[in-house]
PDB file of C-alpha atoms in Angstrom:
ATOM      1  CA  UNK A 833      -8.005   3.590 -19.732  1.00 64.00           C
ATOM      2  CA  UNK A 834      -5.701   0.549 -18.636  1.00 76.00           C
ATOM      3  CA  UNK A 835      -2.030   0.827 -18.010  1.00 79.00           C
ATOM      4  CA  UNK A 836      -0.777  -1.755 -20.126  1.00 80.00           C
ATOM      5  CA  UNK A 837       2.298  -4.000 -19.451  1.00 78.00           C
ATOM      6  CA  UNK A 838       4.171  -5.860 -22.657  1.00 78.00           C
ATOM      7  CA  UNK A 839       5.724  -9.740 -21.203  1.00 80.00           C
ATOM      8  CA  UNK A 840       6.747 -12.610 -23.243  1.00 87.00           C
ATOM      9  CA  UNK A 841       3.554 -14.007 -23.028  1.00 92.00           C
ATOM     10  CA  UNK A 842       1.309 -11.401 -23.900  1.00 90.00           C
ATOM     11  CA  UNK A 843      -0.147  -8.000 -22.667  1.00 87.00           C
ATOM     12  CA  UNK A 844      -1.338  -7.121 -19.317  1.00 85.00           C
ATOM     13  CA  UNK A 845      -4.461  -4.752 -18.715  1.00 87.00           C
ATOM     14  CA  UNK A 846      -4.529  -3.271 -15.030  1.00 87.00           C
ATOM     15  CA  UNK A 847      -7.799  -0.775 -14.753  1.00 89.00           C
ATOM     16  CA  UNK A 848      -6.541   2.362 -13.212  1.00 85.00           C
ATOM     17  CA  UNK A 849      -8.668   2.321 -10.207  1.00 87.00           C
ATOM     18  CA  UNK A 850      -6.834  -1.231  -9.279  1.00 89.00           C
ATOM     19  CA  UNK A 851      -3.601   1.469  -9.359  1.00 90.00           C
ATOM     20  CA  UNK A 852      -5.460   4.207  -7.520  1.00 89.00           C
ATOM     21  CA  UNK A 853      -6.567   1.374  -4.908  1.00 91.00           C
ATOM     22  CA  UNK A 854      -2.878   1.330  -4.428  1.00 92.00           C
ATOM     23  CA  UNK A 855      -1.981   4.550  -4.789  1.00 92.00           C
ATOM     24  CA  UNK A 856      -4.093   5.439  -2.075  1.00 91.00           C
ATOM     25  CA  UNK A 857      -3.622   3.115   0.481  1.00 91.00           C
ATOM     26  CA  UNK A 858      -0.202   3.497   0.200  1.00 93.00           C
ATOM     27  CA  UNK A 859      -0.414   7.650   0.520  1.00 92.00           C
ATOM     28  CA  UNK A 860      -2.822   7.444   3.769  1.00 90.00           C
ATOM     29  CA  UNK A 861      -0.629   5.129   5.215  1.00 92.00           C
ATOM     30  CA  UNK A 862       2.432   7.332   6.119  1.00 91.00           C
ATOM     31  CA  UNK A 863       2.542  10.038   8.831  1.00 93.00           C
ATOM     32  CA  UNK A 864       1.761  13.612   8.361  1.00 91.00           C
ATOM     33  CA  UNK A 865      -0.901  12.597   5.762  1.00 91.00           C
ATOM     34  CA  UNK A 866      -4.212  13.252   7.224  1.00 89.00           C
ATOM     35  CA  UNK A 867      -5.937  11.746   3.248  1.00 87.00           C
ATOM     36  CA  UNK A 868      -6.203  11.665   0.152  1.00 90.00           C
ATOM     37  CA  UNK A 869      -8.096  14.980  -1.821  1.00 88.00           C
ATOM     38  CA  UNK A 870     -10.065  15.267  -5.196  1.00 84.00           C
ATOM     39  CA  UNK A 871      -8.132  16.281  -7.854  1.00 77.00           C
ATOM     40  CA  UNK A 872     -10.545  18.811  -8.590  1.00 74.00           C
ATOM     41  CA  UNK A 873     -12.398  19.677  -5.867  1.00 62.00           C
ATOM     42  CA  UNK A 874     -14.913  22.323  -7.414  1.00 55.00           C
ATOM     43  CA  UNK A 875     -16.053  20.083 -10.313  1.00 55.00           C
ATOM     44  CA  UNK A 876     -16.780  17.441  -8.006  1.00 55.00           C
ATOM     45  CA  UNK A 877     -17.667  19.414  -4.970  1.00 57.00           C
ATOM     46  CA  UNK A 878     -15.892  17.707  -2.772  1.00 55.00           C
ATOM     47  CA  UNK A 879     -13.798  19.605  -0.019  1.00 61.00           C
ATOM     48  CA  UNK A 880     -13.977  16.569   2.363  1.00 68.00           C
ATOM     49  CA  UNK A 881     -10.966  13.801   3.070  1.00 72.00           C
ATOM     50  CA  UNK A 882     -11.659  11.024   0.279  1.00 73.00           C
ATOM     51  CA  UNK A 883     -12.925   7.543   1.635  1.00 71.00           C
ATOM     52  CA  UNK A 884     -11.138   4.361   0.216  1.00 73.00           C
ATOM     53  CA  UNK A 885     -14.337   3.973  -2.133  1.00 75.00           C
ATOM     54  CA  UNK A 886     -13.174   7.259  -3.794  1.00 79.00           C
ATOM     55  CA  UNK A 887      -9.670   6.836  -4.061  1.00 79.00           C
ATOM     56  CA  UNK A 888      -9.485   7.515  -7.819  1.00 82.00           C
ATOM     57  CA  UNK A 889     -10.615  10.985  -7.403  1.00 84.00           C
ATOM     58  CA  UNK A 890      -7.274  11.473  -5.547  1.00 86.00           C
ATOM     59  CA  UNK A 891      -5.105  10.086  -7.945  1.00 90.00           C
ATOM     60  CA  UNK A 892      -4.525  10.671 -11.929  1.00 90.00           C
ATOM     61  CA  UNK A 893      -2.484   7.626 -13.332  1.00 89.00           C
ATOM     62  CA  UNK A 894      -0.850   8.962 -17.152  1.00 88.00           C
ATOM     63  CA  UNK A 895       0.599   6.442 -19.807  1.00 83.00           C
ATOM     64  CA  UNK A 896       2.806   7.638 -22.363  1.00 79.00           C
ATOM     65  CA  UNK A 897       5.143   4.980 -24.066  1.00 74.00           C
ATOM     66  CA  UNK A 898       6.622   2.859 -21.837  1.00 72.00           C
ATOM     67  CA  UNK A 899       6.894   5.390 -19.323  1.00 82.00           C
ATOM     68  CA  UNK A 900       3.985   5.638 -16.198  1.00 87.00           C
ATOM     69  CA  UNK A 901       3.394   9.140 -14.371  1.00 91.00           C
ATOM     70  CA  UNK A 902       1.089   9.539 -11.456  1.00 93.00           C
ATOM     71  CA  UNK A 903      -0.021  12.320  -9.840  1.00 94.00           C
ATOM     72  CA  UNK A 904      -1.674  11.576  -6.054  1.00 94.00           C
ATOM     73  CA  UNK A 905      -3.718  14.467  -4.346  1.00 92.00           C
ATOM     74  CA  UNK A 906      -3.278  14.666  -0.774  1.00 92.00           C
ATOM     75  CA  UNK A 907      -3.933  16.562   2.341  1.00 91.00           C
ATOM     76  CA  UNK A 908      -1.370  17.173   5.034  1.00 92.00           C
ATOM     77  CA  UNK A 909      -1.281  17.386   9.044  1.00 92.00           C
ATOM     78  CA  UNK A 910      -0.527  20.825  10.385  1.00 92.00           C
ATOM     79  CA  UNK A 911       2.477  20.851  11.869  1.00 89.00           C
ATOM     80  CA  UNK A 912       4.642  18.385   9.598  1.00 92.00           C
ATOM     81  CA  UNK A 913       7.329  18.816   7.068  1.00 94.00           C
ATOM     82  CA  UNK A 914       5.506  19.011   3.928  1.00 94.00           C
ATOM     83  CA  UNK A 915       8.678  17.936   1.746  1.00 94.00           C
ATOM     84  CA  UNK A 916       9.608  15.164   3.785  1.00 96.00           C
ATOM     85  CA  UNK A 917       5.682  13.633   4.255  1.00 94.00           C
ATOM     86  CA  UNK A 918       5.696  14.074   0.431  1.00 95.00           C
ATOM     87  CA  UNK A 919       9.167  12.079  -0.206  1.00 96.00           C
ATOM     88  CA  UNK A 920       7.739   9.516   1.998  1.00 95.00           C
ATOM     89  CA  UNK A 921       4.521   9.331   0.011  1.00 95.00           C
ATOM     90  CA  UNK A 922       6.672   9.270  -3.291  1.00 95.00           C
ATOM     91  CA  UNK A 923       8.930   6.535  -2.206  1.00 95.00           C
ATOM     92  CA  UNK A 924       5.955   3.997  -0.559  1.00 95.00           C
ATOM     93  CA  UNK A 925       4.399   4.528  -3.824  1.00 95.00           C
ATOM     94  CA  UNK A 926       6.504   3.464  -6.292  1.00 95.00           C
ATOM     95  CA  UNK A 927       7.323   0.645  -4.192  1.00 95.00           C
ATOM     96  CA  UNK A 928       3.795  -0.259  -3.653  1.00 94.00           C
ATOM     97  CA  UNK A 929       3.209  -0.663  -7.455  1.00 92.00           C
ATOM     98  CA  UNK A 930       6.431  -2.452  -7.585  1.00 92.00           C
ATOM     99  CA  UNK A 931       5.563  -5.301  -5.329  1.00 92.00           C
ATOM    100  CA  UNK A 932       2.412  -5.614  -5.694  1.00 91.00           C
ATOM    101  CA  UNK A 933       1.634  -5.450  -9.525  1.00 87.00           C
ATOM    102  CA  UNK A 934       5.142  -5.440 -10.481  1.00 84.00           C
ATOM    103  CA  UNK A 935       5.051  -1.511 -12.193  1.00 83.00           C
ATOM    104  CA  UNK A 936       7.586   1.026 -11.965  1.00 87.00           C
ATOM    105  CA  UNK A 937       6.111   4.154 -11.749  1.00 89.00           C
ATOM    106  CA  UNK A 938       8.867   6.774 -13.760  1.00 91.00           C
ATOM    107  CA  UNK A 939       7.411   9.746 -11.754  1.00 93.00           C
ATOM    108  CA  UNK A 940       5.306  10.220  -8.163  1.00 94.00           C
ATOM    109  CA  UNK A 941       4.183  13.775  -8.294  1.00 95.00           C
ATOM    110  CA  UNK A 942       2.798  14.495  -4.373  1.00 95.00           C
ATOM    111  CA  UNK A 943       0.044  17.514  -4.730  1.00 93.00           C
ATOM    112  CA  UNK A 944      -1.068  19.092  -1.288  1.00 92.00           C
ATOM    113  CA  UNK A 945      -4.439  19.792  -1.451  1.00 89.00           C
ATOM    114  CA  UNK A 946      -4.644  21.474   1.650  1.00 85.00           C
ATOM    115  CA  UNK A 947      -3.214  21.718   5.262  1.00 88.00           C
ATOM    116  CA  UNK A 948      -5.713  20.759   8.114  1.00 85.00           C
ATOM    117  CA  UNK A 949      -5.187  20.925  12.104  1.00 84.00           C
ATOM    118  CA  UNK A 950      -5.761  17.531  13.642  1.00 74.00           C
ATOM    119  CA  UNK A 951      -7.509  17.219  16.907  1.00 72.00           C
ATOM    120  CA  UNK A 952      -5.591  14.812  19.469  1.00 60.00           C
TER     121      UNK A 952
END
């Protein structure tokens, strides 16, 4: 499934995982997020921190009308302010997706995954 984008001269296709590409670079690359987590970690048995090859497990990109909702999967450094990493992660990635592919995202939903203790 594509998100789909209406212009003047036609319709423009971009494949989800070119959004969750985005999605999760742009969630990994604020502080207080240790990565990005499977949306479901039991079905896919994966309790490990998602490499950038597996991005789209961590993120769930929903069309409905003209309206784009995306939910991103994360896991957060002990110690940090879980509402404020999360309104960092919201706000880098809607305007990620507005810069680079030119799509406003009508909702970032954050989900922690999980807290982990990072060794310094």
């Amino acid at each position: 499934m594509a998100v789909k984008i209406k212009t003047k001269f036609g319709t423009v296709d971009i494949d989800n995982d070119v959004i969750a590409n985005i999605v999760g670079g742009a969630a990994t690359d604020n502080y207080g997020v240790v990565g990005m987590a499977s949306r479901n970690q039991l079905r896919d048995n994966m309790n490990d921190i998602l490499n950038r090859e597996n991005y789209f497990k961590g993120v769930e990109v929903k069309q409905r009308d003209n309206e784009i909702v995306i939910n991103v999967y994360i896991i957060v450094s002990y110690g940090n302010k879980i509402s404020e990493v999360s309104k960092n992660v919201q706000s880098k990635v809607k305007y990620n997706l507005q810069s680079m592919l030119g799509v406003t995202a009508n909702s970032v939903n954050v989900i922690v995954q999980g807290v982990q203790v990072q060794n310094d």
